[in-house]
Structure formats: C-alpha cells, structure tokens
XYZ file of C-alpha atoms in Angstrom:
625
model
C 21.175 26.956 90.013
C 20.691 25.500 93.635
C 19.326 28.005 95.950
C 17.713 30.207 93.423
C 14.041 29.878 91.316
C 15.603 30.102 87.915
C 14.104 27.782 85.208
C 17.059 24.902 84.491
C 18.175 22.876 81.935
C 19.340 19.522 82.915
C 22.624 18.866 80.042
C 25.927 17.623 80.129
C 28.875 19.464 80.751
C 29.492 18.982 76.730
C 26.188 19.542 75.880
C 26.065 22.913 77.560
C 29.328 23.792 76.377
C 27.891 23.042 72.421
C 24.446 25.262 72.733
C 26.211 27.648 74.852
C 28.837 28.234 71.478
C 26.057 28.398 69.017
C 23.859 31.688 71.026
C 27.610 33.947 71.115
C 27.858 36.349 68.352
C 29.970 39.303 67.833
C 28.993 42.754 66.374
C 30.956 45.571 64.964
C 29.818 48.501 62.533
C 26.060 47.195 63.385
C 26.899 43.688 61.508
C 26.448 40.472 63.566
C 28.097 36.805 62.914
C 28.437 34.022 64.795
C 31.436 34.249 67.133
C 32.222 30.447 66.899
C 30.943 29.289 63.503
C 31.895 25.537 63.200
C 33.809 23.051 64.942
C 36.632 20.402 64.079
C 37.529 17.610 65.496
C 39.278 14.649 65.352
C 37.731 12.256 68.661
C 39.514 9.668 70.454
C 39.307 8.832 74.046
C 38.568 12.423 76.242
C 36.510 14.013 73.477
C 34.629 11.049 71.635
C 31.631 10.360 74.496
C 31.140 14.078 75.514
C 32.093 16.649 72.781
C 31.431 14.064 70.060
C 28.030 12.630 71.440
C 27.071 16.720 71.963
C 28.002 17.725 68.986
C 25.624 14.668 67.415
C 23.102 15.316 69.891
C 21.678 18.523 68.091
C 23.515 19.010 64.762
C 21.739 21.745 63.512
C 23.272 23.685 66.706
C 27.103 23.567 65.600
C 28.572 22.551 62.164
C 31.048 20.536 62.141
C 34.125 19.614 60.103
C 36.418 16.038 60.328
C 39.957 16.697 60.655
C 42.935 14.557 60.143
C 45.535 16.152 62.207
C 45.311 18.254 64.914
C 47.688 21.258 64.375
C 46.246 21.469 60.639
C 42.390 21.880 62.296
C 43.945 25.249 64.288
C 45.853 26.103 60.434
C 42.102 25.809 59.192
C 40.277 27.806 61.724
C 43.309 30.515 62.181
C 42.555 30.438 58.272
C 38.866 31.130 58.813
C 39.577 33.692 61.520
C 41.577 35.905 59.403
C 39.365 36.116 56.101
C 36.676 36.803 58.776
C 38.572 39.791 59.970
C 38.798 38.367 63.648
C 34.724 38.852 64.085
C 34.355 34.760 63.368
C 36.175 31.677 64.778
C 36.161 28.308 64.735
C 36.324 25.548 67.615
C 38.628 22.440 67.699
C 38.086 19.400 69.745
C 40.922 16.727 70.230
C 41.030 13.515 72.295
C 43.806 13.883 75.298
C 47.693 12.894 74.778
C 49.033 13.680 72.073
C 45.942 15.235 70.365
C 46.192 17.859 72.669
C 49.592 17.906 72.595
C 49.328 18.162 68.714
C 47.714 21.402 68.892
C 50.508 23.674 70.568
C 52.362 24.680 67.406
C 48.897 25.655 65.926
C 47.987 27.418 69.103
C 51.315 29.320 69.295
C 51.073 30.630 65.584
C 47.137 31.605 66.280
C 48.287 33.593 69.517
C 51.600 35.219 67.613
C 49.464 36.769 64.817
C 46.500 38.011 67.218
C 43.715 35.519 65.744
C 41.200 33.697 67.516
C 40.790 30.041 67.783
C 38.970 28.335 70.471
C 40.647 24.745 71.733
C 38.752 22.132 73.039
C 41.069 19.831 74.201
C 40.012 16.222 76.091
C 41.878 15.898 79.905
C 42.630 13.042 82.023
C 39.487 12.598 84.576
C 38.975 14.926 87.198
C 37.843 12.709 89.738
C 41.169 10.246 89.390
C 39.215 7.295 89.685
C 41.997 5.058 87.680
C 45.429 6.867 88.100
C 47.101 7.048 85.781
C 44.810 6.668 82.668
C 45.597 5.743 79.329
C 48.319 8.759 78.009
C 48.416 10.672 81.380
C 51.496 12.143 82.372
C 52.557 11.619 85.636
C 54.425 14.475 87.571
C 55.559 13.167 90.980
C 55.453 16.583 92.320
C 52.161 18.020 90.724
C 48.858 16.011 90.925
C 46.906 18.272 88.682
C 49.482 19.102 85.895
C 48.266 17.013 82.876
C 49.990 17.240 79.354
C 47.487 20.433 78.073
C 49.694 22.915 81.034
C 51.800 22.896 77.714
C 49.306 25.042 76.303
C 49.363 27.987 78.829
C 52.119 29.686 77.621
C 50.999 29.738 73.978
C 47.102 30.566 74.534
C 45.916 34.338 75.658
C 43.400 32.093 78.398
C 43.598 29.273 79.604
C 41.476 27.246 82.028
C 40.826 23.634 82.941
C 36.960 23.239 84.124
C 37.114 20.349 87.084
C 33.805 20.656 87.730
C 30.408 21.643 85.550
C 29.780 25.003 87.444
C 32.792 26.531 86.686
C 32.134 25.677 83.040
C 30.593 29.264 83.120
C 32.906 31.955 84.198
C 35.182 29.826 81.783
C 33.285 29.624 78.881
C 32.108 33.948 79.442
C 35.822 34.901 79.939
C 36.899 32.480 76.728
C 34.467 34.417 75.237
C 35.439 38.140 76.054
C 38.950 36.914 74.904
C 38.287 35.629 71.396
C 36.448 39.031 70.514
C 39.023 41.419 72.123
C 40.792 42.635 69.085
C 43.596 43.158 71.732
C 44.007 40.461 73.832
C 42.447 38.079 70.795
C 44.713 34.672 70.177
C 44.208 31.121 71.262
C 41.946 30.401 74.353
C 42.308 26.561 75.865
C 39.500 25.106 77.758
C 40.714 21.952 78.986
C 37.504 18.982 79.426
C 38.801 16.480 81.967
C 36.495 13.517 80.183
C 34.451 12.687 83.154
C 33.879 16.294 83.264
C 32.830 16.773 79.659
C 29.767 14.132 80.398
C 28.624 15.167 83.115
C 25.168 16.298 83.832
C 24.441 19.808 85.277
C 21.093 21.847 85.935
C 21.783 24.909 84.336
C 20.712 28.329 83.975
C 18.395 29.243 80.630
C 20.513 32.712 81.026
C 23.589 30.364 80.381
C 22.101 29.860 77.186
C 20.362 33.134 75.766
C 21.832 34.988 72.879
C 25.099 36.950 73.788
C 26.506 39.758 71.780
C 30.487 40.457 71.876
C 30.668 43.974 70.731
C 33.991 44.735 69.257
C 35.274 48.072 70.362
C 36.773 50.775 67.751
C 38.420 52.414 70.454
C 39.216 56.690 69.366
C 42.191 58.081 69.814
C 43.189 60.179 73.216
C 43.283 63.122 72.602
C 46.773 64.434 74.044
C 47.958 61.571 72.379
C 46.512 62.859 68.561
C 47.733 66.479 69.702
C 51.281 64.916 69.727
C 51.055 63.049 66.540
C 50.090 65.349 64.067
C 52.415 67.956 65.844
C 55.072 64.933 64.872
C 53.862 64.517 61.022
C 53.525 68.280 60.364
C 57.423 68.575 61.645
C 58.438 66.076 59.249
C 60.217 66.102 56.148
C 60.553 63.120 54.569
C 57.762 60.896 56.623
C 57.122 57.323 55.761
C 54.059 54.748 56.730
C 53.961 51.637 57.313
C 51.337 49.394 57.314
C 50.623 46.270 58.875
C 48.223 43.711 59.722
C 46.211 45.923 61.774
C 45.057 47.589 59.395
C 43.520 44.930 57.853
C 41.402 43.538 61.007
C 39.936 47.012 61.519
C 38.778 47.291 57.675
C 41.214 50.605 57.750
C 42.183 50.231 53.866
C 39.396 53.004 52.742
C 40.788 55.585 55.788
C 44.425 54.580 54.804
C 43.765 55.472 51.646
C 41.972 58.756 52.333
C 44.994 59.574 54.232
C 47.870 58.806 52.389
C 46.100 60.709 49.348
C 45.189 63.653 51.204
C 48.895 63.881 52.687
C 50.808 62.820 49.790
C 52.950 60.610 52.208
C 54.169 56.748 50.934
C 52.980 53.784 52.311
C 55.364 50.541 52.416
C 53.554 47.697 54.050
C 54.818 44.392 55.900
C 53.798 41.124 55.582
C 50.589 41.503 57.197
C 49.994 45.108 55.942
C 50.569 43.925 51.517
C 46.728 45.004 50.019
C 46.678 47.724 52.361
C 46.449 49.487 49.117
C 46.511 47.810 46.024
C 49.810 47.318 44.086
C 49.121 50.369 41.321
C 48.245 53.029 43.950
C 50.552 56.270 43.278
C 51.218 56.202 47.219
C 52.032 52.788 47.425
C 55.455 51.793 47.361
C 56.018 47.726 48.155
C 56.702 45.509 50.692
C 59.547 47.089 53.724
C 62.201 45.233 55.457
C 63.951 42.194 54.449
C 61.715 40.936 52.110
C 60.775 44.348 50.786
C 61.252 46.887 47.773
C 64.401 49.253 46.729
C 62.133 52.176 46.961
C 60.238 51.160 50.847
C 63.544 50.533 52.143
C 65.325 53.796 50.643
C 62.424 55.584 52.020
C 62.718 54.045 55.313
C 66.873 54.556 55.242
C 65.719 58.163 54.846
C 63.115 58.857 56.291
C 62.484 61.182 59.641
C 59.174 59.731 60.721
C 57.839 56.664 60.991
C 53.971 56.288 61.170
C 53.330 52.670 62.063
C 50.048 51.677 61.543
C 48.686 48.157 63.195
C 52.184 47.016 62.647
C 54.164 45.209 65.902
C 57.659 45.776 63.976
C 59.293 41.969 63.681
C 62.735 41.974 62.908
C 62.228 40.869 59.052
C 60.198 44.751 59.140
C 63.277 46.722 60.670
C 65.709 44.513 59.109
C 66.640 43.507 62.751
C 66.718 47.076 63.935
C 69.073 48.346 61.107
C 67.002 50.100 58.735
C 65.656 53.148 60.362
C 68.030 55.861 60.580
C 69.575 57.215 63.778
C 66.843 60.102 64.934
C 63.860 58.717 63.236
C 60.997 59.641 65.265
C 57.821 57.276 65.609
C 54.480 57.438 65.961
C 52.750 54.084 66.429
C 48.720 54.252 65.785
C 47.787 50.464 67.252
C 45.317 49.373 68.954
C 47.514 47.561 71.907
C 49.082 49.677 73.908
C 52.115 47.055 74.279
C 52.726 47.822 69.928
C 51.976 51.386 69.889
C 54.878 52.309 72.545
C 57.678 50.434 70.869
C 60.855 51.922 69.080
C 60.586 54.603 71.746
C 57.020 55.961 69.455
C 54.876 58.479 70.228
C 51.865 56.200 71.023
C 48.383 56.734 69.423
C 46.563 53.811 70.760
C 43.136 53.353 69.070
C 41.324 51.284 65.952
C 43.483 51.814 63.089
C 40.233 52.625 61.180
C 39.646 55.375 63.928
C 43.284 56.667 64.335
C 43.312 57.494 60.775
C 40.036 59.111 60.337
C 40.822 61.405 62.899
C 44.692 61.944 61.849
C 42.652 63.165 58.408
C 40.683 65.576 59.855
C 43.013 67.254 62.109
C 46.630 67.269 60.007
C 44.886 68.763 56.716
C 46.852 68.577 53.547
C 50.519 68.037 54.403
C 53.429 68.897 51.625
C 54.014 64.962 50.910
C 57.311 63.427 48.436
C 55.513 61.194 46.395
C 56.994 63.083 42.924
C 60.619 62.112 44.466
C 60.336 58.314 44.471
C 58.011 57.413 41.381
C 60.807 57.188 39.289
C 62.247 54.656 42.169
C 58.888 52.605 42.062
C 58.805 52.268 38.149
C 62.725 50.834 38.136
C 61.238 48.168 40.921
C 58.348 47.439 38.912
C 60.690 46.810 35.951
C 62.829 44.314 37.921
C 59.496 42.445 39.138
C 58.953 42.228 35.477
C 62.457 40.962 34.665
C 61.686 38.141 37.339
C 58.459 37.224 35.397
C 59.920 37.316 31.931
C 59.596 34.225 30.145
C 62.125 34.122 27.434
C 61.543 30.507 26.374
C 58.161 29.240 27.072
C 59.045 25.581 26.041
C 61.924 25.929 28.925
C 61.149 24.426 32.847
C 59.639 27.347 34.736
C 61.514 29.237 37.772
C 59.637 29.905 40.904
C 59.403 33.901 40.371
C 58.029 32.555 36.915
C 55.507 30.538 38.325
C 54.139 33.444 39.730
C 54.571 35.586 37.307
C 52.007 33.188 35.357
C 49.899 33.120 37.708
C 49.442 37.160 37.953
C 48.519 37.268 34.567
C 45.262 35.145 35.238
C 44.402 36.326 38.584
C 41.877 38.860 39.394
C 40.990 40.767 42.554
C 38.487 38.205 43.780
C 41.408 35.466 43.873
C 43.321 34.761 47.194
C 46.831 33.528 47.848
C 48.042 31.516 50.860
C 51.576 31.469 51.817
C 53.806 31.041 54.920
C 57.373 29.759 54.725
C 59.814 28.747 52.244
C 61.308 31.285 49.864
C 58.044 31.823 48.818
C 57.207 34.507 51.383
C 59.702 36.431 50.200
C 59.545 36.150 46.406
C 55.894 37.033 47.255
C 56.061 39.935 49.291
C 58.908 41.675 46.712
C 57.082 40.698 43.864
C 53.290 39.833 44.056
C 50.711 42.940 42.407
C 48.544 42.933 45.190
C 44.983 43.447 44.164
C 42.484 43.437 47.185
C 43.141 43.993 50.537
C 42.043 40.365 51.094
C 44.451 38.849 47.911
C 47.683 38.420 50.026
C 46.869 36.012 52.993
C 50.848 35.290 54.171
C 51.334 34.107 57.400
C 54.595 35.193 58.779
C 54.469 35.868 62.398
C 54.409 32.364 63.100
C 55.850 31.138 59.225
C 54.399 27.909 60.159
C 55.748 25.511 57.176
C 52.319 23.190 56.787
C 49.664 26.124 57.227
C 49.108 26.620 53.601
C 46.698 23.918 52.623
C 44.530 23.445 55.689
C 44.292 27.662 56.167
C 43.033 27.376 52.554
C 39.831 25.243 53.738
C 39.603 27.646 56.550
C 39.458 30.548 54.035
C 37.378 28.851 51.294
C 34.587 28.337 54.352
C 34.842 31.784 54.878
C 34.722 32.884 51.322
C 33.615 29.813 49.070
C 33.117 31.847 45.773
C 36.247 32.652 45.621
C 39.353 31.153 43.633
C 41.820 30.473 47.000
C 44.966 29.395 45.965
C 47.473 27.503 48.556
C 51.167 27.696 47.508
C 53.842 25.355 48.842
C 57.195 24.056 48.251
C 57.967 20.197 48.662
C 59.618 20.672 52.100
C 56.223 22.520 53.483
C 54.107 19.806 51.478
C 55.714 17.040 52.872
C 55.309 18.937 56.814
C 51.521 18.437 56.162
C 49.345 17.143 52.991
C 46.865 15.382 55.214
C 43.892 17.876 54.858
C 43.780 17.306 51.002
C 41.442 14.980 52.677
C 39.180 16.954 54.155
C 39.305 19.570 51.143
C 38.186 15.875 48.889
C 35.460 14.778 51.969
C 33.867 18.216 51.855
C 33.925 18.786 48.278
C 36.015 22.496 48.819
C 37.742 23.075 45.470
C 41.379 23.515 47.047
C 43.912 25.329 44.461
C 47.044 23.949 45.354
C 50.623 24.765 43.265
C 53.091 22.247 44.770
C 56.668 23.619 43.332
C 59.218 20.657 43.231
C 62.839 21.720 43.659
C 63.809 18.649 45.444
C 65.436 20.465 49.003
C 64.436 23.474 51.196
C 65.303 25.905 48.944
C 65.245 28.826 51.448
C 67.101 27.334 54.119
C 69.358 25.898 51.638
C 70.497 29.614 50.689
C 70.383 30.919 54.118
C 72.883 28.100 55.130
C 75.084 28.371 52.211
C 75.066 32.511 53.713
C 75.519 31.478 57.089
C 78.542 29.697 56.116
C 76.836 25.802 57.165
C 77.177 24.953 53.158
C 73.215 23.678 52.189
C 74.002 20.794 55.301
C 71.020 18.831 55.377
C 69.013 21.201 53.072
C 68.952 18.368 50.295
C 66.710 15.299 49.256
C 70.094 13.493 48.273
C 71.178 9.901 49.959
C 73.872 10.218 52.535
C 76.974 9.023 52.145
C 79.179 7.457 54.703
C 79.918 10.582 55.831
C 77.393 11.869 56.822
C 76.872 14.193 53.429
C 74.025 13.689 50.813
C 75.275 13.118 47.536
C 73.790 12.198 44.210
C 70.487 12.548 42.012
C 67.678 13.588 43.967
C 65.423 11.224 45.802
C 62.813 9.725 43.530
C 59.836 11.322 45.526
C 56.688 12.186 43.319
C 54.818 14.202 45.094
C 51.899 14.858 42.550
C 51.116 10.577 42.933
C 50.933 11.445 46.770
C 48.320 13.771 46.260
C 46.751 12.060 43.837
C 46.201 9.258 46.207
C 44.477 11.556 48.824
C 42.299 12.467 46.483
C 43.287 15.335 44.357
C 43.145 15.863 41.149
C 46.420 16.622 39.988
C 47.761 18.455 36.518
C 51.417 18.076 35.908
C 52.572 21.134 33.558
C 56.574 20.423 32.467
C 56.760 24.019 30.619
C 55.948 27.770 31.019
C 53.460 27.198 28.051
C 51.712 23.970 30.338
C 52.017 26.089 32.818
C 50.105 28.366 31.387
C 46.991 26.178 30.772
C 47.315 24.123 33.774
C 46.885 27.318 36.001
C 44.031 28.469 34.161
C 42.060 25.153 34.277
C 42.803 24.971 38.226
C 41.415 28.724 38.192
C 37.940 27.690 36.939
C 38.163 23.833 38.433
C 35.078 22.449 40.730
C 37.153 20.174 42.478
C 40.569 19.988 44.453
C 42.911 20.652 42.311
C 46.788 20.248 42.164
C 49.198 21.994 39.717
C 52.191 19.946 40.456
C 55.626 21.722 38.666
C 59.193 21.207 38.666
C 60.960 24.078 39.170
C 64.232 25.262 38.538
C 67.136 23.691 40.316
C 67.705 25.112 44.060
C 70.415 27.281 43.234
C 67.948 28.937 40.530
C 64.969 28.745 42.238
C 64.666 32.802 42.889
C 64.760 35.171 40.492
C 64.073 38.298 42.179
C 66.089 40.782 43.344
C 68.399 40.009 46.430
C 67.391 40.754 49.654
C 66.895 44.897 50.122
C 68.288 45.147 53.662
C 69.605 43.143 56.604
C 68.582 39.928 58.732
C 70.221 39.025 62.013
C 71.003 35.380 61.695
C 73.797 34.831 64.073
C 77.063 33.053 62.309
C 80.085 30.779 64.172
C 82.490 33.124 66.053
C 85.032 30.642 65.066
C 85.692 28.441 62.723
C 88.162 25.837 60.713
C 86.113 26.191 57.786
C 86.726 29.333 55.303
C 83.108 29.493 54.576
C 82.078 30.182 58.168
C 84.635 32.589 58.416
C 84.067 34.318 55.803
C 80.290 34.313 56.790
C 81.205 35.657 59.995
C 83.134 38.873 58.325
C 80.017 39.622 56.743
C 78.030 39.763 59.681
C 80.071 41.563 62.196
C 80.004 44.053 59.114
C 76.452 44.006 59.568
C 75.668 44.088 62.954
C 77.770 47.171 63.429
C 74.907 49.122 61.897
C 72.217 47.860 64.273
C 70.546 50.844 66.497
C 68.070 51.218 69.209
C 65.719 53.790 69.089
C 64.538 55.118 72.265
C-alpha cells in the first residue's frame, strides 16, 4: 500500500474481492474446506462488468453457478451451508434494483436459522457521476441510502465499500462473521459498480491463504457445577434437541449421553436425526408438530435440558407446554439462547457441553421403561397414517410418505419447509441419519425446497436428495428446475397436487376465516371462489423447464414412480394428485397448542366460536422465569 515497501498487486476492486474468496478456508476438528466454495449469480447492470468480468477473468479461482432468481440463489447456498455443517458457504452476486432487492427474504431466512451466506449485491456508483442512475432510489433526505440499506436489518454484517481500500477490513470482518458459529447468518457487502471495477495496488498479504478456525468453546465451569447439580435433582427430566446439535456434529455425544443417563430425547424441527427414529431414548418430534409421548413428557416433566435449541413458539407450543416450575438448563453455544425460559445457562459447543455433562453426572436413574409403551402406541398411529388399504385408490399426503419410507435408506435426504408438509413430516417421518431430515422452519420459507436441493446435492452429489412441495410452494418458485437441467444435478422432486394451500386452508377454517382465499377456484361476484378447481397442470410446467416428469394416479404407480426417481440420472419429477384438501392429512391432530390470534368480535358464528377456543387456550400460557 502507499507509504510502505510491500510487493502489490495491481487488480480491480472485483478482481481482488474474487482471489481474495478463493485463499479463506475454515478449520474445525483439524479438517479444512473452503470457506466460500462457489458463487451464483445472476448479472445485470452493477455486477455484470466487475463481479462478472472477475469471475471470467480466472475461472479456475471461483466456481460458479447461473441462477434464475435471486432469492432462490440464497435458498441454494443456505442449502449448501447447512449439509456443510456451517464450515462451507456459498457467494451470490446480483445486479442493483431489484436484484438486490430480491435477495432480502433469502437473506432474512439465512440469518433466522444461523447459516452463512455471503451477498454480493451491485450499488448505484459511488462517485454520483449521473444522479440518479438507472433503478436508484432517491431519498430527499439521505444521499447515501440506496435500495440494499434494506438488507441491514436482515444480515449479521453489513457494509457498503465506497472506495477499494476499505474493501479489506470489509471483506476480513465478512469473513470472521460467516465462520462464527455464533454470530454466523447473512453478511452484505454492497459493490457500488464504479467501485467493483476499479483498480487498486494491493497487498500480496491481502491475498495469502487465511484459516477461520471454528471454536468448540468448553463449558464454564461454575456454570457445569450448576447443571448437573440441576439434572441429578430431577425426577422426571426431559431433552430436547435442536439444530445445534447438528452444526457441532454432537449426535455421537448426544447419544453417549442420553444412553448413559437413561433420560428421553424429543427433538424440534432442527434437532429430528439427532438420533435416529428406532433409538430406545428417542421419543419424536416436541411441540406443535410433535409426538403424544415428547409432549406428555414435556407436560410432565421437571427439567428441561435444551440442547442447541432457541425454543420457537411451534417448540413450547407458544409457551404452554412446559409445566409451571420446570427448571431449565440451556447448553448453547450463544449466550442470547442458553439464558432463555429463565435456564440455567451452559454456554459452550453442544458437542463439548455434552461430553463434559457425561463425565461429570455419571449414570443418572433415567424413565425410559415408563414411556416405551407411549412410543410404540405413536408408532402404531404413524403406521395407521401410512396404511394403504386400497392400492388402486388416489394416494393421501401421509401416504405419499409413507411410500416413500419404505424405499428410502439412510444415505437419502429430504427437503421441506412450509405447507402441511412440515408437520406431517416432523410427527411422522423415521428419521434415519442425522443428515436425512433437512426442514427449514425458522424461516418456513414456501419456495426453498427445490433450489436448497441443488445447494445440498453440491454438497453431497452421491446422494438421493429429495425436494418435497405442495402446489402453492411450487408455484412461489419452480424457476431453478433450470439450473438443476443446465447443470445436469439429478433433482428428486414430489410435487403433491391438492389444488389450494392445504395448510393455511385448515388453519383458516380453525381460525374461524372459513378456507377465504385458500382455494384455486374462480371467484364469483362476490368475491368467493366457487367451482371445479382451476385447470393448472403443474407436471406440463415442469416438464417445460426441463424435467422429466412421471405422473403416478395410484398408491401402486406410486409405488414404481418413486422408486425409478430414487435411482434416476436426471431431474426428475413425481407429479401426484393427492387427496382432496379436506383429506389431505392423515396424521394425528396437532399434540399441543399454537398461538394464532382469532377476531375478538365477530357477526360470524365461526369466528366466534373460534375465538371461545382460543381464550380457552391462552389461559394456559406461562412464563418461566
């Protein structure tokens, strides 16, 4: 740099930025990956002439994937991040406007579930030498606010580089976020375009190999004192297991523990695979979505040890399942998780937390003899959900699945996140591998499904992945079948037709709001829907993108159509009628609570009926502090 002797590199402020990504690695456990493995883009006008002519400047620095819409290029790289465990991300690049507008609902849903994704969106020009320029929004009492400011308050760091030296403190503290399992989420780098091309003398140290180590922080040791005094009071003690445990490879120590302890382990959304589906200790899903047996557990229970779990209201059935005087202890690795529900905080590595819970609790007198019999009555209603008694007869959803578990094995994944299928899923899916059950429901992002998938099938290619989605969520986002067709990834997509939004459509009916607007009917004059469904075939649309598409009418097609997308080379799409909406489920009902507020008044008797029900409810809400 100027003033100094250091050997420079003359490069653009793009240019930089690309070699720069390709030297950062992370390392935890003494294995090393590359911290930002690919990037994708989609390049218009901000991104096209600086990240775009970088990235084609060297191409065997940075690989690089085409998207077609910008929120689905976060879906795939949040989908990356996650099989990765957090230790690998990808980069996205967009044009400015409304491709970086485009990428906010992706960034929020990254930053919500603690993943890392690193945006790379194009800004108006720094140096204002046309004002305003093409898709610039103009704020008569801010100069420098552009349209990416929208970003800041759904990215864990955000930073606009106006000029090519401060490219570096940017790009090191984008860096040290993305690989902090803490503070880990979406970073934003804004690129004003003049910026991004640029040229810049810069430092070969800018550009030498850089290792992120991830910490395994250990747990204080006051803090462990205090726990197992907690767990060796308790009587009828209960874990539960989130995503956390998953990120910090914790299954093998989760398992040592709960074994050695005898005590159950329900698991949330983020937690299912903690231990596979069979395991004595394991007892299902908790919460709204969850089993008979986690819940009565739960209902009962007089501690709580959370493990990597940040307690959403679909966990705690909106704060009425745990009984009055639970105690908690929280082992998480952010402080902000382990201290809520008035816990006892262990704050450390979930993997590390539980090692060292092993070795200093011992054996402890566990229940797990009192709620087997519990667990086999769940198991038989999961199997009276997947019973096929006619397999000439149009399949249900929970039947769908139920086909599909018999010709999975451990090595297949699943990707979920809205819908009913979430929750059909985590009541009734036999979980495997601790990498089988990839649901995201922090964010329950209706269009993640099928670009996450490519994200996960570059992070694991030999493996069957397997993106389910109901018409509503297909319909949010198909555009990535693309992609999956341009790069030759052999997508597994199950498209289930039932001709509404199926979930919503029960949840309003509940609500007391009567399926409004939940159809695919016309509308009639006023203002209803009414009718057949709307001829929409779904399977031609994907077709058309690309896909190969199979279109089963029975269980028994069903049947054969799954297995040939199991061992297919190409995208494929199982494309299946289900059930009408109103018998679209057949699991059990929902276990415990969820706060959905309903009218306080109303002329209509549904509402107020719905209303009854919830001030019922709500009654049996606490706070524990």
């Amino acid at each position: 740099m100027s003033g100094t002797s250091r050997t420079s590199i003359r490069l653009t402020v793009a240019q930089a930025l690309v070699r720069f990504l390709a030297a950062q690695y992370t390392e935890r456990d003494g294995a090393r990956q590359r911290l930002i493995a690919a990037t994708w883009g989609i390049f218009g006008h901000g991104n096209v002439a600086g990240i775009g002519q970088a990235l084609v400047e060297d191409p065997a620095l940075m690989p690089f994937h085409q998207g077609r819409n910008e929120q689905a290029m976060v879906h795939a790289a949040v989908g990356y991040a996650r099989q990765s465990h957090r230790l690998s991300a990808h980069a996205v690049t967009t044009s400015i406007g409304p491709g970086a507008t485009n990428l906010v609902t992706g960034a929020a849903l990254a930053t919500v579930n603690h993943l890392p994704v690193l945006l790379l969106p194009g800004d108006t020009f720094a140096g204002r030498p046309a004002d305003p320029v093409l898709q610039q929004l103009e704020v008569p009492y801010a100069g420098d606010v552009s349209v990416n400011d929208c970003l800041r308050p759904v990215s864990k760091y955000f930073d606009r580089v106006g000029r090519p030296e401060a490219l570096i403190p940017a790009a090191l503290a984008a860096m040290r976020v993305l690989a902090d399992p803490v503070d880990t989420g979406a970073v934003t780098l804004a690129l004003p375009q003049d910026v991004q091309a640029e040229a810049y003398d810069w430092p070969e140290e800018f550009f030498a190999e850089r290792i992120w180590r991830v910490r395994r922080p250990r747990p204080d040791t006051a803090e462990l004192d205090a726990a197992v005094r907690a767990i060796r009071a308790a009587k009828r003690p209960l874990i539960v297991a989130g995503g956390g445990v998953r990120y910090s490879g914790a299954e093998d120590a989760l398992r040592a523990f709960a074994e050695r302890t005898g005590i159950p382990v329900a698991t949330t959304q983020a937690g299912k695979g903690a231990l596979p589906y069979d395991h004595p200790c394991e007892t299902g899903g908790i919460g709204h979505t969850g089993s008979s047996t986690a819940n009565a557990l739960a209902a009962t229970g007089d501690l709580i040890l959370g493990v990597g779990t940040r307690y959403t209201d679909f966990t705690t059935a909106s704060g009425t399942l745990f009984p009055e005087g639970v105690r908690f202890v929280n082992l998480n690795i952010a402080g902000f998780d382990a201290h809520k529900l008035g816990a006892l905080p262990l704050v450390a590595d979930a993997r590390e937390g539980l090692t060292a819970l092993t070795e200093e609790l011992g054996d402890h007198d566990g229940t797990t003899a009192e709620w087997m019999l519990s667990k086999a009555d769940w198991q038989e209603q999961v199997d009276a959900a997947y019973a096929v008694p006619d397999e000439d007869a149009r399949p249900t959803q929970a039947q769908v699945l139920g086909v599909l578990d018999t010709l999975v094995d451990d090595s297949d994944i699943l990707i979920n996140a809205a819908g009913s299928l979430p929750g059909d899923l985590h009541k009734l899916w036999r979980t495997r591998s601790p990498d089988q059950y990839h649901v995201e429901y922090g964010y329950s992002c209706m269009g993640y499904e099928i670009p996450a998938a490519l994200g996960v099938l570059l992070a694991a290619p030999d493996r069957p992945v397997w993106a389910l989605v109901g018409d509503g969520t297909y319909l949010m986002n198909p555009t990535e079948i693309v992609t999956a067709v341009q790069e030759r990834l052999p997508l597994r997509l199950i498209v289930l037709q039932n001709h509404g939004y199926a979930s919503i459509g029960g949840l309003s009916e509940a609500v007391g709001a009567e399926r409004y607007g939940t159809d695919y009917r016309h509308r009639d004059a006023f203002g209803g829907f009414t009718g057949p469904p709307l001829p929409v075939d779904l399977g031609a649309n994907a077709a058309s993108l690309g896909m190969r598409v199979l279109r089963p009418h029975t269980v028994r097609d069903l049947r054969e159509a799954l297995a040939d997308a199991r061992t297919a080379t190409v995208p494929t799409c199982v494309y299946v009628e289900t059930e009408t909406a109103d018998t679209v489920s057949g699991p059990p009902p929902a276990q415990a609570w969820w706060d959905v507020p309903v009218a306080e008044t109303s002329t209509r008797p549904s509402a107020v009926k719905a209303r009854e029900e919830y001030d019922r409810h709500v009654t049996a809400r606490r706070r524990h502090l």
